[in-house]
PDB file of C-alpha atoms in Angstrom:
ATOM      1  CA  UNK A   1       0.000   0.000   0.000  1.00 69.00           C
ATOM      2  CA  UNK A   2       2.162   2.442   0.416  1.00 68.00           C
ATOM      3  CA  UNK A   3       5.027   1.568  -1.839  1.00 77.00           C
ATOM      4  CA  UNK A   4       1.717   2.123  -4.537  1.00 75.00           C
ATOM      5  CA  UNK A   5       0.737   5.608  -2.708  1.00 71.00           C
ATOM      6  CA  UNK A   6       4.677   6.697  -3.154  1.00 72.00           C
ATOM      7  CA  UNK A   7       4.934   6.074  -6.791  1.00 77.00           C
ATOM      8  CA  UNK A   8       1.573   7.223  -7.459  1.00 76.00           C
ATOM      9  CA  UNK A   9       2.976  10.643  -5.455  1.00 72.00           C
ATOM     10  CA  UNK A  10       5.549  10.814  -7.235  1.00 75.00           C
ATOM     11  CA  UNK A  11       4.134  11.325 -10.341  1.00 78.00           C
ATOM     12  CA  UNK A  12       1.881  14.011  -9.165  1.00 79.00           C
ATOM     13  CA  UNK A  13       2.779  17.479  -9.191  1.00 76.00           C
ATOM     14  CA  UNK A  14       3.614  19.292  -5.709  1.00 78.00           C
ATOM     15  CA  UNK A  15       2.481  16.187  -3.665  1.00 81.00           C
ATOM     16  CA  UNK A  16       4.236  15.944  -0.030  1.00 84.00           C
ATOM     17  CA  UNK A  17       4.208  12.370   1.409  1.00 84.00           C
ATOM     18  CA  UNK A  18       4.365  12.076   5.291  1.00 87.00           C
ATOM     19  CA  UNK A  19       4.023   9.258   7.715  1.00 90.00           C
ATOM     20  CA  UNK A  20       1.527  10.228  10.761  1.00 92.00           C
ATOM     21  CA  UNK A  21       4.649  10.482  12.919  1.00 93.00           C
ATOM     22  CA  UNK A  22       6.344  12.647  11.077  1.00 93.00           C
ATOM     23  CA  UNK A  23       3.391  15.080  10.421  1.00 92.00           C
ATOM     24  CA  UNK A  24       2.723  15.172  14.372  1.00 93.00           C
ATOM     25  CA  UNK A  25       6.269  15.786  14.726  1.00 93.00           C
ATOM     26  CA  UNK A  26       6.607  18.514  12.321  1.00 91.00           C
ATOM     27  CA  UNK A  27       3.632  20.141  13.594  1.00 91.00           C
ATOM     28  CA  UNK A  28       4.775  19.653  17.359  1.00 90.00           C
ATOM     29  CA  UNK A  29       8.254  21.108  16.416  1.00 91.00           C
ATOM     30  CA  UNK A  30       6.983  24.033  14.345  1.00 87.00           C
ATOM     31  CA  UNK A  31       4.458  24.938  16.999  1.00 84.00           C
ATOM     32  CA  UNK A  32       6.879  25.114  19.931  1.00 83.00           C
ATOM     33  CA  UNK A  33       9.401  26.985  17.545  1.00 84.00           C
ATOM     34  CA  UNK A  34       7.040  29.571  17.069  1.00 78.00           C
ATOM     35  CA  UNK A  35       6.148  29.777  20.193  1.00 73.00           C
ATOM     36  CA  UNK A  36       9.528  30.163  21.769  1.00 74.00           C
ATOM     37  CA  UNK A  37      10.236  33.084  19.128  1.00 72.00           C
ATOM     38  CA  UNK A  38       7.453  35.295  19.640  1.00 60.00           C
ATOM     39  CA  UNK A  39       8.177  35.049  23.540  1.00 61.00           C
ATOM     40  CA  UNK A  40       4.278  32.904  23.410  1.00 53.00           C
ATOM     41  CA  UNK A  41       2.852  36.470  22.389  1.00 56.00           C
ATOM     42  CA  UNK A  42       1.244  36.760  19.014  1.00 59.00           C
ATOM     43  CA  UNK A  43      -0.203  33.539  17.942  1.00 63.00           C
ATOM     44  CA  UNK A  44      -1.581  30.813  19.668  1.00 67.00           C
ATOM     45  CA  UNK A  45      -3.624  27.889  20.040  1.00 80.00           C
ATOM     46  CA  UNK A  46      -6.011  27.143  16.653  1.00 84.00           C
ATOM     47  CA  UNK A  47      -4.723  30.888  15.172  1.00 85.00           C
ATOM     48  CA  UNK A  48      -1.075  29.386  15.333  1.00 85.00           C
ATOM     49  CA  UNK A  49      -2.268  26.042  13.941  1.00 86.00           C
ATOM     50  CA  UNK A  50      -3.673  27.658  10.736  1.00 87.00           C
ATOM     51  CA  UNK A  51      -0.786  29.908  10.548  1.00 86.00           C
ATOM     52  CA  UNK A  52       1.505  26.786  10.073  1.00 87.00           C
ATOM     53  CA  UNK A  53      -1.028  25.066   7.247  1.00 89.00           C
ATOM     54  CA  UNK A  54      -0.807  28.626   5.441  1.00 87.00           C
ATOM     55  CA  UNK A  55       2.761  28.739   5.856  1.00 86.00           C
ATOM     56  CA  UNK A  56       2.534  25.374   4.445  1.00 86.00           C
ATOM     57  CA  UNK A  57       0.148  26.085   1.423  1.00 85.00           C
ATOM     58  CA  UNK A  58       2.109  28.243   0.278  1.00 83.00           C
ATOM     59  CA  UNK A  59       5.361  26.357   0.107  1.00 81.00           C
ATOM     60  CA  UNK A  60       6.846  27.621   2.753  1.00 80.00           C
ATOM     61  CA  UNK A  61       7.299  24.698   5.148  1.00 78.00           C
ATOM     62  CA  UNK A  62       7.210  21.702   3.449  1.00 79.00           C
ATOM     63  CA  UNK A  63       7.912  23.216  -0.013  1.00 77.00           C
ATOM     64  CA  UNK A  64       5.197  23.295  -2.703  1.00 79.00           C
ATOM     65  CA  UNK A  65       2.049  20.870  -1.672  1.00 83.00           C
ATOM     66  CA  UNK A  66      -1.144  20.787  -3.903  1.00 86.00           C
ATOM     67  CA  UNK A  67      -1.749  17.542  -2.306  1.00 87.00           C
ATOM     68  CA  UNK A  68      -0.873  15.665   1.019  1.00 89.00           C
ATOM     69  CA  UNK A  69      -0.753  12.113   1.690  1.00 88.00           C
ATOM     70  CA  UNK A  70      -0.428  11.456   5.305  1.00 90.00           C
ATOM     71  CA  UNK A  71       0.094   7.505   5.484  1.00 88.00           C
ATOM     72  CA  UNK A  72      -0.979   5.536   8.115  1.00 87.00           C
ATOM     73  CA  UNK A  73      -3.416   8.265   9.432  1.00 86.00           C
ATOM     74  CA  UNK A  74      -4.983   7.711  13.439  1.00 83.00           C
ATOM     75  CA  UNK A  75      -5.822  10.048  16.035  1.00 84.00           C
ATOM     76  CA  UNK A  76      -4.452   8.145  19.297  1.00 84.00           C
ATOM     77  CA  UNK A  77      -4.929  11.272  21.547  1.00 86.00           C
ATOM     78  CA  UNK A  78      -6.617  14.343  22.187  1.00 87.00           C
ATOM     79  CA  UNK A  79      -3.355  16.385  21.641  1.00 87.00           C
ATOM     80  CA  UNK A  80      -2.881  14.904  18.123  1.00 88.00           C
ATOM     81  CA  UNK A  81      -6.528  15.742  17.664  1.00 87.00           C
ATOM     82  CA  UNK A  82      -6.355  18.903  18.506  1.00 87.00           C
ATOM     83  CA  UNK A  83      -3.082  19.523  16.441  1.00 88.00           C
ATOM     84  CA  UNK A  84      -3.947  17.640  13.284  1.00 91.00           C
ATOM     85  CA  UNK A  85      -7.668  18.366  12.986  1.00 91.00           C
ATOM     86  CA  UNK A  86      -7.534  22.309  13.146  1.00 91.00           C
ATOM     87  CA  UNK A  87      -4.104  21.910  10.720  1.00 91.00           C
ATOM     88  CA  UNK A  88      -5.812  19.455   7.935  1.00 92.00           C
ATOM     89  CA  UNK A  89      -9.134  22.012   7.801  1.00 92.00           C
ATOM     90  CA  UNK A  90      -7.279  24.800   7.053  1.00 91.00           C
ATOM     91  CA  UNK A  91      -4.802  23.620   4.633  1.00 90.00           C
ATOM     92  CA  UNK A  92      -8.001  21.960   2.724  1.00 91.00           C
ATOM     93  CA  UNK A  93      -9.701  25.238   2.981  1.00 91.00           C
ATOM     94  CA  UNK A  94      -6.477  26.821   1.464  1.00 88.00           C
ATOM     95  CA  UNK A  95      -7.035  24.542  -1.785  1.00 88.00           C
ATOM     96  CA  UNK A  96      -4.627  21.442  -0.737  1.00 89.00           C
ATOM     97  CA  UNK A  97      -6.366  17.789  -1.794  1.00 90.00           C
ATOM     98  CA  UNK A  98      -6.025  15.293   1.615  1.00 90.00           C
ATOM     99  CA  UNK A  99      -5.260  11.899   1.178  1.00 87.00           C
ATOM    100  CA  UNK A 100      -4.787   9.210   3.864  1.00 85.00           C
ATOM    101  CA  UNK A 101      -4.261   5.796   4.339  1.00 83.00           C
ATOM    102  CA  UNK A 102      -4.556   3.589   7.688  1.00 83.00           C
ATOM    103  CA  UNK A 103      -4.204   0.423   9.061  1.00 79.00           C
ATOM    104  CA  UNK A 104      -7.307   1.064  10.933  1.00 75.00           C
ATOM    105  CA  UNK A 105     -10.521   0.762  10.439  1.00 75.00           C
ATOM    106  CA  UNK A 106     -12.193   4.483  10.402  1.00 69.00           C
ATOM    107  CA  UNK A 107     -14.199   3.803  13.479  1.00 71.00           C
ATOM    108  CA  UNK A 108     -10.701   2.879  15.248  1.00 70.00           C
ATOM    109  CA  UNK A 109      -8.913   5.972  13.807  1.00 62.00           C
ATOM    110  CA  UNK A 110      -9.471   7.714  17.367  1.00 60.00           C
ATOM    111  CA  UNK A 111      -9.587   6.316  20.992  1.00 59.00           C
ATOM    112  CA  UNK A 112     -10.042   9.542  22.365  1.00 53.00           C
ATOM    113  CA  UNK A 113     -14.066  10.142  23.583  1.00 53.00           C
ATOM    114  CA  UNK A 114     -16.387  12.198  21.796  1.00 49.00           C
ATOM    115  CA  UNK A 115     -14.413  12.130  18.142  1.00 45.00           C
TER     116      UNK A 115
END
């Protein structure tokens, strides 16, 4: 599965392939990065989060994406919840096409309550 999802990638203009791991990391390192430079001041929280899939829309992070594939996709905790979800709405809202794959089945994507 995803030896398929790379090649098909690959042969897409500005697609970005992650693993779940390393887009929690990224976003986990980016948002404390941020954080530490603006002295936790200007952005925070969700307005933060959005600022990072903007920055990321338009190249600036991850270089050019028109599409993401996140392999391997789950929501184990609330924290990745809360980092992921707000993240993947805005860079969809900013034009990017999502794509996921997962070992799971969708109802087991999530163990946290209420999701």
């Amino acid at each position: 599965k995803t030896t398929a999802a790379k090649l098909l990638f690959r042969s897409l203009p500005a697609a970005v392939h992650l693993h779940y791991d390393e887009l929690v990391r990224l976003l986990r390192t980016e948002f404390h990065s941020h954080r530490k430079k603006a002295g936790g001041g200007q952005k925070a929280g969700l307005e933060l989060l959005r600022y990072l899939a903007r920055k990321t829309a338009r190249g600036s992070l991850l270089g050019p994406v028109s599409v993401l594939f996140v392999d391997e996709m789950q929501l184990p905790t609330i924290q990745d919840c809360s980092l992921v979800i707000p993240f993947l709405a805005e860079l969809k809202a900013r034009g990017c096409t999502l794509v996921y794959t997962s070992n799971k089945a969708p109802s087991a994507l999530t163990t946290a309550p209420n999701l």
